[in-house]
mmCIF file of C-alpha atoms in Angstrom:
data_model
loop_
_atom_site.group_PDB
_atom_site.id
_atom_site.type_symbol
_atom_site.label_atom_id
_atom_site.label_comp_id
_atom_site.label_asym_id
_atom_site.label_seq_id
_atom_site.Cartn_x
_atom_site.Cartn_y
_atom_site.Cartn_z
ATOM 1 C CA ASN A 25 -88.444 39.864 -3.423
ATOM 2 C CA ILE A 26 -88.463 43.599 -2.643
ATOM 3 C CA ALA A 27 -90.671 43.154 0.449
ATOM 4 C CA ASP A 28 -88.191 40.658 1.923
ATOM 5 C CA LEU A 29 -85.307 43.055 1.348
ATOM 6 C CA GLY A 30 -87.223 45.787 3.185
ATOM 7 C CA VAL A 31 -87.665 43.434 6.152
ATOM 8 C CA TYR A 32 -83.963 42.542 6.094
ATOM 9 C CA ASN A 33 -83.040 46.222 5.920
ATOM 10 C CA THR A 34 -85.152 46.961 9.008
ATOM 11 C CA LEU A 35 -83.818 43.892 10.784
ATOM 12 C CA SER A 36 -80.244 44.923 10.012
ATOM 13 C CA VAL A 37 -80.758 48.184 11.896
ATOM 14 C CA PHE A 38 -81.903 46.246 14.939
ATOM 15 C CA VAL A 39 -78.981 43.775 14.828
ATOM 16 C CA ALA A 40 -76.522 46.681 14.832
ATOM 17 C CA ILE A 41 -77.624 47.551 18.381
ATOM 18 C CA PRO A 42 -76.610 44.225 20.001
ATOM 19 C CA GLY A 43 -73.471 44.304 17.847
ATOM 20 C CA ALA A 44 -72.542 47.621 19.445
ATOM 21 C CA PHE A 45 -73.253 46.346 22.963
ATOM 22 C CA ILE A 46 -71.303 43.117 22.442
ATOM 23 C CA SER A 47 -68.279 44.861 20.966
ATOM 24 C CA ALA A 48 -68.306 47.466 23.763
ATOM 25 C CA TRP A 49 -68.415 44.677 26.341
ATOM 26 C CA VAL A 50 -65.533 42.825 24.639
ATOM 27 C CA VAL A 51 -63.399 45.983 24.412
ATOM 28 C CA THR A 52 -64.074 46.677 28.092
ATOM 29 C CA LYS A 53 -62.974 43.156 29.027
ATOM 30 C CA ILE A 54 -59.870 42.905 26.837
ATOM 31 C CA SER A 55 -58.913 46.620 26.732
ATOM 32 C CA ASN A 56 -57.530 46.223 23.241
ATOM 33 C CA PHE A 57 -58.996 48.712 20.751
ATOM 34 C CA LYS A 58 -56.608 47.770 17.968
ATOM 35 C CA PHE A 59 -57.414 44.049 18.064
ATOM 36 C CA MET A 60 -61.161 44.686 18.163
ATOM 37 C CA THR A 61 -60.993 47.223 15.321
ATOM 38 C CA ILE A 62 -58.969 44.795 13.170
ATOM 39 C CA LEU A 63 -61.367 41.963 14.027
ATOM 40 C CA LEU A 64 -64.390 44.064 13.053
ATOM 41 C CA SER A 65 -62.647 45.287 9.879
ATOM 42 C CA PHE A 66 -61.862 41.842 8.593
ATOM 43 C CA GLY A 67 -65.266 40.558 9.714
ATOM 44 C CA LEU A 68 -66.805 43.336 7.630
ATOM 45 C CA GLY A 69 -64.612 42.339 4.695
ATOM 46 C CA ILE A 70 -65.763 38.717 4.976
ATOM 47 C CA GLY A 71 -69.372 39.831 5.336
ATOM 48 C CA MET A 72 -69.115 42.116 2.320
ATOM 49 C CA MET A 73 -67.588 39.328 0.218
ATOM 50 C CA GLY A 74 -70.335 36.952 1.378
ATOM 51 C CA TYR A 75 -72.985 39.513 0.515
ATOM 52 C CA TRP A 76 -71.318 40.148 -2.815
ATOM 53 C CA LEU A 77 -71.193 36.446 -3.706
ATOM 54 C CA THR A 78 -74.748 35.699 -2.554
ATOM 55 C CA ALA A 79 -76.269 38.712 -4.335
ATOM 56 C CA VAL A 80 -75.700 36.869 -7.607
ATOM 57 C CA THR A 81 -77.734 33.875 -6.384
ATOM 58 C CA ARG A 82 -80.749 36.093 -5.638
ATOM 59 C CA ILE A 83 -81.649 33.869 -2.676
ATOM 60 C CA SER A 84 -83.490 36.363 -0.522
ATOM 61 C CA TRP A 85 -82.850 34.885 2.945
ATOM 62 C CA LEU A 86 -79.118 34.399 2.239
ATOM 63 C CA ILE A 87 -78.748 37.974 1.032
ATOM 64 C CA GLY A 88 -80.649 39.104 4.140
ATOM 65 C CA PHE A 89 -78.354 37.061 6.393
ATOM 66 C CA TYR A 90 -75.198 38.690 5.025
ATOM 67 C CA PHE A 91 -76.827 42.112 5.031
ATOM 68 C CA CYS A 92 -77.638 41.687 8.748
ATOM 69 C CA PHE A 93 -74.173 40.242 9.448
ATOM 70 C CA VAL A 94 -72.502 43.263 7.845
ATOM 71 C CA ASN A 95 -74.646 45.684 9.834
ATOM 72 C CA PHE A 96 -74.078 43.699 13.042
ATOM 73 C CA LEU A 97 -70.365 44.489 12.622
ATOM 74 C CA ALA A 98 -70.718 47.924 10.984
ATOM 75 C CA GLY A 99 -72.846 49.313 13.830
ATOM 76 C CA PRO A 100 -70.011 49.194 16.376
ATOM 77 C CA TYR A 101 -67.190 49.702 13.853
ATOM 78 C CA VAL A 102 -67.524 53.446 13.338
ATOM 79 C CA PRO A 103 -67.764 54.522 17.003
ATOM 80 C CA LEU A 104 -65.118 52.013 18.087
ATOM 81 C CA SER A 105 -62.627 53.067 15.417
ATOM 82 C CA LEU A 106 -63.258 56.754 16.152
ATOM 83 C CA GLU A 107 -62.746 56.149 19.871
ATOM 84 C CA PHE A 108 -59.526 54.262 19.120
ATOM 85 C CA VAL A 109 -58.121 57.137 17.089
ATOM 86 C CA VAL A 110 -59.224 59.686 19.697
ATOM 87 C CA GLU A 111 -57.237 57.647 22.238
ATOM 88 C CA LEU A 112 -54.207 57.798 19.967
ATOM 89 C CA THR A 113 -54.415 61.560 19.473
ATOM 90 C CA TYR A 114 -54.658 62.457 23.185
ATOM 91 C CA PRO A 115 -54.064 65.212 24.522
ATOM 92 C CA ILE A 116 -55.770 66.820 21.526
ATOM 93 C CA GLY A 117 -59.401 67.426 22.460
ATOM 94 C CA GLU A 118 -61.881 64.665 21.705
ATOM 95 C CA THR A 119 -64.190 66.897 19.680
ATOM 96 C CA THR A 120 -61.340 68.215 17.559
ATOM 97 C CA SER A 121 -60.030 64.709 16.878
ATOM 98 C CA ALA A 122 -63.483 63.284 16.172
ATOM 99 C CA GLY A 123 -64.370 66.193 13.894
ATOM 100 C CA LEU A 124 -61.188 65.822 11.861
ATOM 101 C CA LEU A 125 -61.635 62.062 11.741
ATOM 102 C CA ASN A 126 -65.157 62.456 10.386
ATOM 103 C CA LEU A 127 -63.886 64.890 7.747
ATOM 104 C CA VAL A 128 -61.318 62.517 6.214
ATOM 105 C CA PRO A 129 -63.764 59.725 5.253
ATOM 106 C CA GLU A 130 -66.139 62.302 3.810
ATOM 107 C CA LEU A 131 -63.363 63.756 1.650
ATOM 108 C CA LEU A 132 -62.192 60.305 0.551
ATOM 109 C CA GLY A 133 -65.759 59.203 -0.118
ATOM 110 C CA ILE A 134 -66.199 61.802 -2.848
ATOM 111 C CA PRO A 135 -63.525 60.466 -5.254
ATOM 112 C CA LEU A 136 -64.435 56.855 -4.391
ATOM 113 C CA SER A 137 -68.060 57.577 -5.292
ATOM 114 C CA TRP A 138 -66.945 59.207 -8.555
ATOM 115 C CA ILE A 139 -64.875 56.142 -9.413
ATOM 116 C CA CYS A 140 -67.813 53.825 -8.748
ATOM 117 C CA ASN A 141 -70.130 56.109 -10.681
ATOM 118 C CA PHE A 142 -67.719 55.863 -13.624
ATOM 119 C CA ILE A 143 -67.689 52.059 -13.280
ATOM 120 C CA LEU A 144 -71.500 51.948 -13.141
ATOM 121 C CA GLU A 145 -72.102 54.184 -16.186
ATOM 122 C CA ASP A 146 -73.094 51.113 -18.180
ATOM 123 C CA ASP A 147 -75.781 49.566 -16.002
ATOM 124 C CA THR A 148 -74.782 45.931 -16.273
ATOM 125 C CA GLU A 149 -74.529 43.222 -13.665
ATOM 126 C CA GLN A 150 -70.814 42.873 -14.389
ATOM 127 C CA ASN A 151 -70.177 46.566 -13.661
ATOM 128 C CA SER A 152 -72.111 46.289 -10.392
ATOM 129 C CA PHE A 153 -69.800 43.410 -9.526
ATOM 130 C CA TYR A 154 -66.717 45.535 -10.306
ATOM 131 C CA SER A 155 -68.026 48.469 -8.280
ATOM 132 C CA PHE A 156 -68.734 46.277 -5.273
ATOM 133 C CA ALA A 157 -65.332 44.607 -5.642
ATOM 134 C CA PHE A 158 -63.662 48.023 -5.725
ATOM 135 C CA PHE A 159 -65.370 49.187 -2.510
ATOM 136 C CA THR A 160 -64.602 45.879 -0.760
ATOM 137 C CA ALA A 161 -60.934 46.070 -1.811
ATOM 138 C CA VAL A 162 -60.651 49.653 -0.527
ATOM 139 C CA MET A 163 -62.201 48.587 2.781
ATOM 140 C CA VAL A 164 -59.862 45.602 3.195
ATOM 141 C CA LEU A 165 -56.795 47.680 2.254
ATOM 142 C CA SER A 166 -57.739 50.352 4.769
ATOM 143 C CA ALA A 167 -58.209 47.669 7.420
ATOM 144 C CA MET A 168 -54.722 46.339 6.686
ATOM 145 C CA THR A 169 -53.247 49.742 7.551
ATOM 146 C CA LEU A 170 -54.339 49.129 11.146
ATOM 147 C CA PHE A 171 -51.456 46.678 11.502
ATOM 148 C CA CYS A 172 -49.067 49.640 11.183
ATOM 149 C CA VAL A 173 -50.687 51.598 14.028
ATOM 150 C CA LYS A 174 -49.038 51.477 17.438
ATOM 151 C CA GLU A 175 -51.618 51.044 20.183
ATOM 152 C CA ASP A 176 -50.730 53.781 22.645
ATOM 153 C CA LEU A 177 -53.877 54.536 24.610
ATOM 154 C CA ARG A 178 -52.703 57.773 26.170
ATOM 155 C CA ARG A 179 -56.004 59.002 27.571
ATOM 156 C CA LEU A 180 -56.937 55.694 29.197
ATOM 157 C CA ASN A 181 -53.425 55.214 30.558
ATOM 158 C CA LYS A 182 -52.770 58.801 31.634
ATOM 159 C CA ASP A 183 -52.918 57.776 35.309
ATOM 160 C CA LYS A 184 -50.265 55.149 34.653
ATOM 161 C CA TYR A 185 -47.891 57.797 33.279
ATOM 162 C CA ALA A 186 -48.797 60.517 35.758
ATOM 163 C CA ILE A 187 -46.331 61.290 38.513
ATOM 164 C CA SER A 188 -47.272 62.062 42.057
ATOM 165 C CA GLU A 189 -46.997 65.555 43.532
ATOM 166 C CA GLU A 190 -44.028 64.452 45.666
ATOM 167 C CA GLU A 191 -42.175 63.131 42.613
ATOM 168 C CA ALA A 192 -42.854 66.402 40.803
ATOM 169 C CA LYS A 193 -41.479 68.431 43.741
ATOM 170 C CA LYS A 194 -38.449 66.144 44.007
ATOM 171 C CA SER A 195 -37.803 66.518 40.279
ATOM 172 C CA LEU A 196 -38.154 70.284 40.545
ATOM 173 C CA ILE A 197 -35.706 70.425 43.489
ATOM 174 C CA GLU A 198 -33.179 68.266 41.606
ATOM 175 C CA ASP A 199 -33.495 70.466 38.534
ATOM 176 C CA SER A 200 -33.116 73.650 40.581
ATOM 177 C CA SER A 201 -29.965 72.353 42.265
ATOM 178 C CA ASN A 202 -28.496 71.886 38.788
ATOM 179 C CA ASN A 203 -29.493 75.477 37.961
ATOM 180 C CA SER A 204 -31.500 74.230 35.004
ATOM 181 C CA VAL A 205 -34.883 75.291 36.335
ATOM 182 C CA VAL A 206 -35.774 78.045 38.757
ATOM 183 C CA PRO A 207 -38.671 76.891 40.941
ATOM 184 C CA ILE A 208 -41.563 79.295 41.192
ATOM 185 C CA THR A 209 -43.164 79.484 44.599
ATOM 186 C CA SER A 210 -46.105 81.499 45.705
ATOM 187 C CA HIS A 211 -46.333 83.220 49.054
ATOM 188 C CA VAL A 212 -49.785 83.568 50.458
#
């Protein structure tokens, strides 16, 4: 029923909000961006496969459930994954990192859309299945690449790696005694 799908679409927007709050709370408690991003990625993959499999049944409430489940996880996924990558690219500015990170999916989305458009040229239910399978496979493969990323949260841990002013002076004195660095002092 089209009216039911409209209700589920509206409801899915509202379930994304608590999804974002819950994932932000969990990340704050566990301080592990990589784990949370992988968890959301594979949750999205499971949700997409569930949606994909239930779309064939045409059971409206089941389709709506998976649609809401996917949006519950997709709402926090984008900001959380962007924040994770911004942490990894520190000390590059956040706006520069976020801007470049938004550019890459847009550029990759163009050929992926062309591929799906090619698959969907013959408007059959089987081709819709193949198109959805293609997008789900791309999403799961991209999520698997997260296992290769080293979680080095430089911006959050910058205080941990910072040295005190005394240590900096001591290091400068040691370096100057070895004639490797000439200390610069100002006279006021």
